[in-house]
Short mmCIF file of C-alpha atoms in Angstrom, two decimals:
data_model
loop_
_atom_site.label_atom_id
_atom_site.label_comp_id
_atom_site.label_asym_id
_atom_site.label_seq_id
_atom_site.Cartn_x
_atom_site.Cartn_y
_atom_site.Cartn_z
CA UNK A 1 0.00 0.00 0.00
CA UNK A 2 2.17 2.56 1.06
CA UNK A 3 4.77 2.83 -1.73
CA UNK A 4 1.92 3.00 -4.02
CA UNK A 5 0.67 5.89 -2.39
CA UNK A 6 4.16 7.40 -1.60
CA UNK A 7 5.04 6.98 -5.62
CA UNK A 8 2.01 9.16 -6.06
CA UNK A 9 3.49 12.51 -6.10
CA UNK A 10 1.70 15.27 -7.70
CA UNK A 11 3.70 17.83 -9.22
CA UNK A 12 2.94 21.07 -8.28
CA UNK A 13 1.58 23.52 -10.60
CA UNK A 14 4.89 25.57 -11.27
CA UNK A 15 6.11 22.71 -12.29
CA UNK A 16 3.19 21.95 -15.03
CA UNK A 17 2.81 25.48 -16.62
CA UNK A 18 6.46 26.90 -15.84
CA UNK A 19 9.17 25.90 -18.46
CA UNK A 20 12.47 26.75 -18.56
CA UNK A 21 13.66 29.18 -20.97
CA UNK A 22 16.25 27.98 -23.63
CA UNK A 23 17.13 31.28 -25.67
CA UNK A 24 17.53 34.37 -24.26
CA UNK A 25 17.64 33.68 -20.78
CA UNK A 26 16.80 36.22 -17.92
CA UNK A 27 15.94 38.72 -20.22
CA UNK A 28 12.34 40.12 -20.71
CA UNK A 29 12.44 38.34 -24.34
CA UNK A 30 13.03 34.85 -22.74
CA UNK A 31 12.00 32.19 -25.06
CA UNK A 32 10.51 28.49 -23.59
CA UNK A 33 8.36 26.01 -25.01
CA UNK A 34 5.82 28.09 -25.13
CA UNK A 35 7.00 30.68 -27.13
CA UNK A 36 8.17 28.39 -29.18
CA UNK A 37 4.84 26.21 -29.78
CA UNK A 38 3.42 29.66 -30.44
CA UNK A 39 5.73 30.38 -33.49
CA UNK A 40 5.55 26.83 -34.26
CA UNK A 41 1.35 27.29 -34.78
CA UNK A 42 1.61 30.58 -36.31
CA UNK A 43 3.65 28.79 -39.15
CA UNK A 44 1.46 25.70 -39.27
CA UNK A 45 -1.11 27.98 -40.06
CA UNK A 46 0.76 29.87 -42.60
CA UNK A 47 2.24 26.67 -44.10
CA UNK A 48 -1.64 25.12 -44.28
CA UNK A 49 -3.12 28.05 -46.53
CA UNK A 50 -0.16 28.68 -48.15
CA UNK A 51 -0.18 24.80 -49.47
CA UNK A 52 -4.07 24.59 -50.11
CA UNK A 53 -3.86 28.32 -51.74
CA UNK A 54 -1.16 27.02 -53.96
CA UNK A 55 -3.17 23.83 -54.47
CA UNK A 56 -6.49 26.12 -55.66
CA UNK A 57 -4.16 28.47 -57.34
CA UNK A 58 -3.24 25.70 -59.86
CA UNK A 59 -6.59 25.35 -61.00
CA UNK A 60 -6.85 22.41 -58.99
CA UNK A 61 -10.74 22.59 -58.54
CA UNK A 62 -11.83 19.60 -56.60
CA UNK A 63 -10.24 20.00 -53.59
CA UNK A 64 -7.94 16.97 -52.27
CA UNK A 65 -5.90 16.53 -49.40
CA UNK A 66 -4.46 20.18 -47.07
CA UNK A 67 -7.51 21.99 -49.59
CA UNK A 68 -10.31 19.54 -48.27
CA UNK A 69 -9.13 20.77 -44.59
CA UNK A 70 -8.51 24.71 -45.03
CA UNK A 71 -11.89 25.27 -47.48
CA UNK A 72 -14.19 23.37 -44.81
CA UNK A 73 -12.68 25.43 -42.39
CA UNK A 74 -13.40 28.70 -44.49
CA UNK A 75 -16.61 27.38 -45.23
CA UNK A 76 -17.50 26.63 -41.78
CA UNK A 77 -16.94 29.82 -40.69
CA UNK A 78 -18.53 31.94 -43.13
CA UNK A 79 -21.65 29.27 -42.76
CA UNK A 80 -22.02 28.93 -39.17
CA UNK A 81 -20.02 31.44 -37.73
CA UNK A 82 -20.25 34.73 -39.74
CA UNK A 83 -23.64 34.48 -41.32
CA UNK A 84 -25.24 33.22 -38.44
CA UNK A 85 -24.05 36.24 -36.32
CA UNK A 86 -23.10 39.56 -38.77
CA UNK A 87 -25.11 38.48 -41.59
CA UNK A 88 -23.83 38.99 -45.42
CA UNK A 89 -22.72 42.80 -44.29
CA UNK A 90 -19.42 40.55 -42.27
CA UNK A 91 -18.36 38.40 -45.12
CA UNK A 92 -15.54 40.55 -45.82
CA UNK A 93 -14.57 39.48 -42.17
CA UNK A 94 -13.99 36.21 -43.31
CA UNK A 95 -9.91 35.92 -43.32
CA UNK A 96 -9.64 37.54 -40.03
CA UNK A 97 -11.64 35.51 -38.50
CA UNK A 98 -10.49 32.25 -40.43
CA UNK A 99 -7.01 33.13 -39.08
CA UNK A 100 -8.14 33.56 -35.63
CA UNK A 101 -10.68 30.29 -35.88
CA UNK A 102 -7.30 28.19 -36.46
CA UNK A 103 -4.70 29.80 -34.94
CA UNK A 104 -6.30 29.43 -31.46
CA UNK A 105 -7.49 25.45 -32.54
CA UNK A 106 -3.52 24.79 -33.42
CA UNK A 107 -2.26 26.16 -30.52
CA UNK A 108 -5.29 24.30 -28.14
CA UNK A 109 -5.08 21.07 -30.23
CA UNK A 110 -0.71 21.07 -29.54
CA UNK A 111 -2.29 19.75 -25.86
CA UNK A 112 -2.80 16.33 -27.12
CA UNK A 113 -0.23 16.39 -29.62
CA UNK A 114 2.34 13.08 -28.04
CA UNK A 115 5.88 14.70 -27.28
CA UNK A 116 4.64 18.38 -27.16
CA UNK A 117 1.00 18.05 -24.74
CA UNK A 118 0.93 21.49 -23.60
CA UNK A 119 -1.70 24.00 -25.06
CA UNK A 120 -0.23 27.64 -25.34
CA UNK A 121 -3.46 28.84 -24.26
CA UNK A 122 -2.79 27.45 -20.70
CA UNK A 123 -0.52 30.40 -20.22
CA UNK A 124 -2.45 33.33 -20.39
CA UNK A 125 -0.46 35.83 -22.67
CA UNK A 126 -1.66 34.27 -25.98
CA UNK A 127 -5.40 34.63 -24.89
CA UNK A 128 -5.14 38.19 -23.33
CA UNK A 129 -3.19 39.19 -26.40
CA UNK A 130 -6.00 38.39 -28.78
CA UNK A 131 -8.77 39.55 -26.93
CA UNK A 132 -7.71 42.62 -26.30
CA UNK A 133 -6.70 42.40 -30.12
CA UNK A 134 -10.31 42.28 -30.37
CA UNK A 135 -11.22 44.48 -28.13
CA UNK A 136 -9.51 47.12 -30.05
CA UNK A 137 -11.02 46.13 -33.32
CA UNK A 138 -14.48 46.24 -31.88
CA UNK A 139 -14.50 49.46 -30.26
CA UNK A 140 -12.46 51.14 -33.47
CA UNK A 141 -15.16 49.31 -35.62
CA UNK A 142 -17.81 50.80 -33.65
CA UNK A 143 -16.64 54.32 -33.63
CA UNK A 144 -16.26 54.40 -37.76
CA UNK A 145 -19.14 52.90 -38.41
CA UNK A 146 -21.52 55.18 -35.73
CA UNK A 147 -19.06 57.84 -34.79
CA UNK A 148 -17.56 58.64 -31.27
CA UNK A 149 -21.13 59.64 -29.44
CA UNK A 150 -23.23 57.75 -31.75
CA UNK A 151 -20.91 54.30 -30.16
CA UNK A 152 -21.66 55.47 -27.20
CA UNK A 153 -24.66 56.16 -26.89
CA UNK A 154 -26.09 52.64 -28.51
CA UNK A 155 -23.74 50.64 -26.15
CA UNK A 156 -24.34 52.61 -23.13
CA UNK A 157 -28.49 53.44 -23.47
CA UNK A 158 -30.28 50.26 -24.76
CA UNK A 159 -33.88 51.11 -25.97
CA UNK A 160 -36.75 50.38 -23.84
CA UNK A 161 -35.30 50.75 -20.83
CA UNK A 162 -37.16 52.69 -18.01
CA UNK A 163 -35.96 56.37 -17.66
CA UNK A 164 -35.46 55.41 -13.72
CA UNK A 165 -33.18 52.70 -14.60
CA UNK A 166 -30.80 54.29 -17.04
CA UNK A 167 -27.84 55.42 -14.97
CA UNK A 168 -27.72 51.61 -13.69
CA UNK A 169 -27.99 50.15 -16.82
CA UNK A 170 -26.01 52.69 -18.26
CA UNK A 171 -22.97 51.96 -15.83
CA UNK A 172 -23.34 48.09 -16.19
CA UNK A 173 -23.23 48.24 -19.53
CA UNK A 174 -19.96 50.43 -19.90
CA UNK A 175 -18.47 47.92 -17.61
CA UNK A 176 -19.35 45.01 -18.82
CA UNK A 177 -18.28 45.83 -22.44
CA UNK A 178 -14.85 47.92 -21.92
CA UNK A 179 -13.84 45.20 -18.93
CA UNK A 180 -15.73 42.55 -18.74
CA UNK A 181 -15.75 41.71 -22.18
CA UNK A 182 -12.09 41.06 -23.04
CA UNK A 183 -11.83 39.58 -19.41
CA UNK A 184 -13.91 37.22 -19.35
CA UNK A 185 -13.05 36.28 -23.61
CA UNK A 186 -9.36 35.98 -22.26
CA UNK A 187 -10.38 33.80 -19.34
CA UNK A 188 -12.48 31.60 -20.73
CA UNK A 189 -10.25 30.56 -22.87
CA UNK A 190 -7.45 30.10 -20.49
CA UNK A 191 -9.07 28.49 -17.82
CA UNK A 192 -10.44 26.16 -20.44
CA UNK A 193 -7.28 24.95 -21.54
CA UNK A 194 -5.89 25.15 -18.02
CA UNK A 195 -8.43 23.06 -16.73
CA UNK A 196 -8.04 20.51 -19.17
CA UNK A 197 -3.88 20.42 -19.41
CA UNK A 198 -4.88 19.63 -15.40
CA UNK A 199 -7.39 16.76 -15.81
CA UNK A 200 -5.14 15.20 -18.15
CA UNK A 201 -1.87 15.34 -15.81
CA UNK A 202 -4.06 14.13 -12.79
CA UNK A 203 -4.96 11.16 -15.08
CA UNK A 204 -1.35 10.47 -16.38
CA UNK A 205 0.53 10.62 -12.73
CA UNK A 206 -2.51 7.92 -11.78
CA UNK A 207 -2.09 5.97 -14.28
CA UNK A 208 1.79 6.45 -13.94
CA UNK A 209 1.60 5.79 -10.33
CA UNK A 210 -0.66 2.23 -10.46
CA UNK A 211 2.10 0.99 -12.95
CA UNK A 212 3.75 -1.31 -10.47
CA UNK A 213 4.00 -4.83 -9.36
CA UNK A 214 1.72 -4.34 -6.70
CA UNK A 215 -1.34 -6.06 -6.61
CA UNK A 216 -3.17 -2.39 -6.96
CA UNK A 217 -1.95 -2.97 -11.08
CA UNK A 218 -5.61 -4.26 -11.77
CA UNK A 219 -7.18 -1.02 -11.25
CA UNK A 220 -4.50 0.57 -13.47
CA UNK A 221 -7.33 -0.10 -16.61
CA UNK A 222 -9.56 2.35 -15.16
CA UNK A 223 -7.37 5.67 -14.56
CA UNK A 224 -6.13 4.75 -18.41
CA UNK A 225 -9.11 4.41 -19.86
CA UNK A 226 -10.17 7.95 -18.51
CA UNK A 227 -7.47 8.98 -19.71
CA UNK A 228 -8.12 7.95 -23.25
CA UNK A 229 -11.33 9.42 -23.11
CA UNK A 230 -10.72 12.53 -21.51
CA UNK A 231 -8.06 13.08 -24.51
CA UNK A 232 -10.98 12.71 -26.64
CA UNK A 233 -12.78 15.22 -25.01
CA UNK A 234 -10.01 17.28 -24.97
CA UNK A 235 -10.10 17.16 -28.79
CA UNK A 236 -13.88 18.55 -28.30
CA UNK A 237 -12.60 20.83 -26.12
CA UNK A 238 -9.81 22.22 -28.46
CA UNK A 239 -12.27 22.72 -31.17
CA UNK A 240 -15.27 24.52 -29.15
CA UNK A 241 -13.28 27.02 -27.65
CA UNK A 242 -11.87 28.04 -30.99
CA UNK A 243 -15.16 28.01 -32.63
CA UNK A 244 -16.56 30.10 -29.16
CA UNK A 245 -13.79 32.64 -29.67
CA UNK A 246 -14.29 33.14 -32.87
CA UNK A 247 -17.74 33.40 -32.86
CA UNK A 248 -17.70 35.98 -29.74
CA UNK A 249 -15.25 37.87 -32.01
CA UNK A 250 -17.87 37.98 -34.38
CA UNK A 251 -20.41 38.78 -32.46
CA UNK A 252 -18.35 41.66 -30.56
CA UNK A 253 -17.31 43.22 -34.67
CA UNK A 254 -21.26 42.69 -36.05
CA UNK A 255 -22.33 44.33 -32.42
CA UNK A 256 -20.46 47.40 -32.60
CA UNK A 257 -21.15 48.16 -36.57
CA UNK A 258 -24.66 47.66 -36.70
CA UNK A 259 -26.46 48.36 -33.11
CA UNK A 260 -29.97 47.29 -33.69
CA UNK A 261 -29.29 43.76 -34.10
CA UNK B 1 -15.94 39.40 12.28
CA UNK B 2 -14.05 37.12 9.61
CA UNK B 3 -11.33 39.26 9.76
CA UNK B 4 -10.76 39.67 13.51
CA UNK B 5 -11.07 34.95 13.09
CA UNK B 6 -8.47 35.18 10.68
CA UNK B 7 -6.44 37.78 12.81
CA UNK B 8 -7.11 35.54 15.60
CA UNK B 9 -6.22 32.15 13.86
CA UNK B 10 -3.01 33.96 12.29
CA UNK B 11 -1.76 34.71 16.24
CA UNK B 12 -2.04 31.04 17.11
CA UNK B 13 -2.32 28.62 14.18
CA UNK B 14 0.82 27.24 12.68
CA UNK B 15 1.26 27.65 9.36
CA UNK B 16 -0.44 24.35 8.21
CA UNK B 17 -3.27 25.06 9.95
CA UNK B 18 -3.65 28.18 7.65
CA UNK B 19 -2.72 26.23 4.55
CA UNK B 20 -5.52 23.26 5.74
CA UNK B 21 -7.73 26.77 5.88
CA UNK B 22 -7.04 27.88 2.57
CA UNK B 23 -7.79 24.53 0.99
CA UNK B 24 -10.77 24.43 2.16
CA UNK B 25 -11.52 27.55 1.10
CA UNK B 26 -10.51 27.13 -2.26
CA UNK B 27 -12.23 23.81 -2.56
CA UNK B 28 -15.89 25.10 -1.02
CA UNK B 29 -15.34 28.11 -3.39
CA UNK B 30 -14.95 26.44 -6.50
CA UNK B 31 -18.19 24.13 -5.81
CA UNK B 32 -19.69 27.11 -4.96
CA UNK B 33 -19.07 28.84 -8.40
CA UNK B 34 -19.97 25.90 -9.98
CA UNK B 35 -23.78 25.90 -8.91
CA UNK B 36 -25.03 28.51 -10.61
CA UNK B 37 -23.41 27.91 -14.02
CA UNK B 38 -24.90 24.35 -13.75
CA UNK B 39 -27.82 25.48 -13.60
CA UNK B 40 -27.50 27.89 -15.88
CA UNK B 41 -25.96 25.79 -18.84
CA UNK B 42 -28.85 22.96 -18.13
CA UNK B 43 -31.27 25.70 -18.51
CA UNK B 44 -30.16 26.72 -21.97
CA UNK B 45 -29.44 23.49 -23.29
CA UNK B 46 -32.80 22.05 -22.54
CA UNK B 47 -34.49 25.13 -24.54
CA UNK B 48 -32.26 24.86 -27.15
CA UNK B 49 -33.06 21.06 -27.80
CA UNK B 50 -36.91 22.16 -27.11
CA UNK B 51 -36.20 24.98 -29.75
CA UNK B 52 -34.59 22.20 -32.05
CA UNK B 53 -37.31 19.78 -31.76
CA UNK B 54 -39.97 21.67 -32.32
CA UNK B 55 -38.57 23.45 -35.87
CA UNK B 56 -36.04 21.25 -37.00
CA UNK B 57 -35.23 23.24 -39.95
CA UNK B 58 -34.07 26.71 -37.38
CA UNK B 59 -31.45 24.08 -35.91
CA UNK B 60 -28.55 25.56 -37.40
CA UNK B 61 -29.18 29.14 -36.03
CA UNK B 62 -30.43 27.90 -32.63
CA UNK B 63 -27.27 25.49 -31.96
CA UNK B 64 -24.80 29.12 -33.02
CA UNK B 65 -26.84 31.00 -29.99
CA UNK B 66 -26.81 27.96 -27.65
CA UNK B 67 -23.22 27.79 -28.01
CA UNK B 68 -23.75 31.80 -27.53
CA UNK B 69 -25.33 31.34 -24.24
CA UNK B 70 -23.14 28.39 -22.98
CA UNK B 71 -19.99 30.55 -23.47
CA UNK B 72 -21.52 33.60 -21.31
CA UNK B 73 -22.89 31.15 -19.00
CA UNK B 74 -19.67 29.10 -18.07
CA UNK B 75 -17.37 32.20 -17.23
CA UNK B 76 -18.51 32.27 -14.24
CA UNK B 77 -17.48 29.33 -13.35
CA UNK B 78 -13.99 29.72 -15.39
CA UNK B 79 -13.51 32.49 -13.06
CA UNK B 80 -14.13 30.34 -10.07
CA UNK B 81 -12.00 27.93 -11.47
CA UNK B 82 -9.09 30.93 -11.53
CA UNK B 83 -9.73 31.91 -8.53
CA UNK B 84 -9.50 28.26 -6.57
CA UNK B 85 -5.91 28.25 -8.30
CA UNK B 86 -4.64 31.43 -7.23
CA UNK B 87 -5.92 30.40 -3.58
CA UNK B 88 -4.53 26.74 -4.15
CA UNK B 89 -1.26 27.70 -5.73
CA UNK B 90 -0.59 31.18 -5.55
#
């Protein structure tokens, strides 16, 4: 029993998120793994299109291979993303928010990825950088297209509301779009892939930890096969939240350009 | 009053005793946050399959705004998730 137990050591969370840098060290431009898998997915990215636009360039019209992958992606999100949410007006918002749709699923996905398992998103700079990316957009968006007062006033005073009420509502609502918004898009996405990165360790130091001679071995099955399914959720997970970011972002963009939807 | 406990418990508790504290803390607060998005997430799901069910051809649009709702639903929770790791590790 006990050196079972005492092989089950859970490393602490520095030890799961923290990674040593290996260019650069002790400066502010330190580069880790992290950095690293974040280059690495900007340039998967970049290599995908830049293979299936080649493919379609050639006049290669039925798409085969990379171009199957890359045009259901595009066509997923102008189906069920963009013209569910911003209507025909946000097509031209497709590449933006194609890029964003698969840059955050590479860099989520890289969690289950044997020999690299760790999502960048489980560090928060990558998530805070793009939605306050977005934030920015949104809020420039929504000046051009309504002007300075005009953005203003349609975020801040929401028709119908009684004249009573509108100082309250008025201050919720400037909070909970110029704060709360990129917040909570930031966190959501963090914790998610957090969370997950943390329910898979759990599982693998079990299933690490019941690997022994001991006669406890024939409940080893059942921490692995969570494990295996877990990693398929994972998967699930990896896709939703880039579909949920993306789909916020278009939201937050259609939103701020045209009010009265 | 919790503050004059904890001033209290910080005098004579050894240091473990505080950690045991925080645990807890962390642990009851997380469960805690995780009520209400429960709920919540339940309570949009079932409408949405309702919704589905009952004009199967509006499926499409009602399964974008589900996933709407779900998202502004579960931050709460996300943040209680943050939260019972900054108390647990930080």
């Amino acid at each position: 029993m006990t050196p079972v137990l005492g092989a089950l050591h859970f490393p602490p969370i520095e030890e799961l998120v923290e990674w040593p840098g290996i260019f650069l060290k002790d400066t502010p431009f330190e580069v880790n793994k992290v950095v690293l898998l974040m280059w690495a997915g900007a340039i998967i990215v970049f290599g995908l299109f830049w293979a299936a636009g080649r493919a379609a360039s050639s006049g290669n019209l039925v798409p085969t291979g990379i171009q199957t992958v890359v045009e259901g992606g595009i066509d997923f999100v102008r189906n069920d993303i963009i013209l569910q949410t911003m209507g025909p007006a946000g097509l031209p918002w497709t590449p933006f928010l194609v890029t964003i749709f698969f840059y955050v699923f590479i860099t989520n996905i890289f969690e289950v990825i044997p020999f690299v398992q760790f999502p960048v998103n489980a560090r928060m700079a990558l998530p805070l950088f793009m939605s306050l990316l977005v934030w920015v957009i949104f809020n420039y968006m929504g000046v051009k297209a309504q002007g300075f007062g005009g953005y203003f006033k349609s975020m801040l005073l929401p028709p119908g509301v009684p004249k009573a009420l509108l100082p309250l509502v008025a201050l919720i609502e400037f909070i909970s779009t110029i704060f709360v918004r990129p917040f909570s898009m930031a966190v959501r996405l963090f914790a998610n892939m957090l969370a997950g990165h943390l329910l898979l360790v759990t599982f693998a130091v079990l299933s690490a930890a019941l690997f022994t001679k001991s006669a406890l071995a024939v409940i080893l099955p059942l921490p692995f096969a969570m494990l295996i399914l877990l990693t398929g959720f994972e998967i699930l997970v990896a896709i939703l939240q880039a579909f949920i970011f993306t789909i916020l972002t278009a939201v937050y963009i259609g939103g701020a350009m045209h009010p009265e939807h | 009053m919790l503050s004059l406990i904890g001033h209290f418990f910080a005098q004579t508790a050894p240091d473990e005793f505080l950690d045991g504290l925080s645990a807890i803390g962390a642990g009851i607060g997380y469960g805690a946050a995780a009520i209400g998005p429960g709920i919540g997430i339940g309570i949009v799901v079932g409408n949405a399959i309702t919704a589905m069910a009952r004009q199967p051809e509006s499926a499409g649009m009602v399964r974008t705004t589900m996933f709407l709702g779900i998202a502004f639903t579960e931050a709460l929770a996300l943040i209680g998730f943050v939260v019972f790791i900054l108390i647990k590790f930080a």
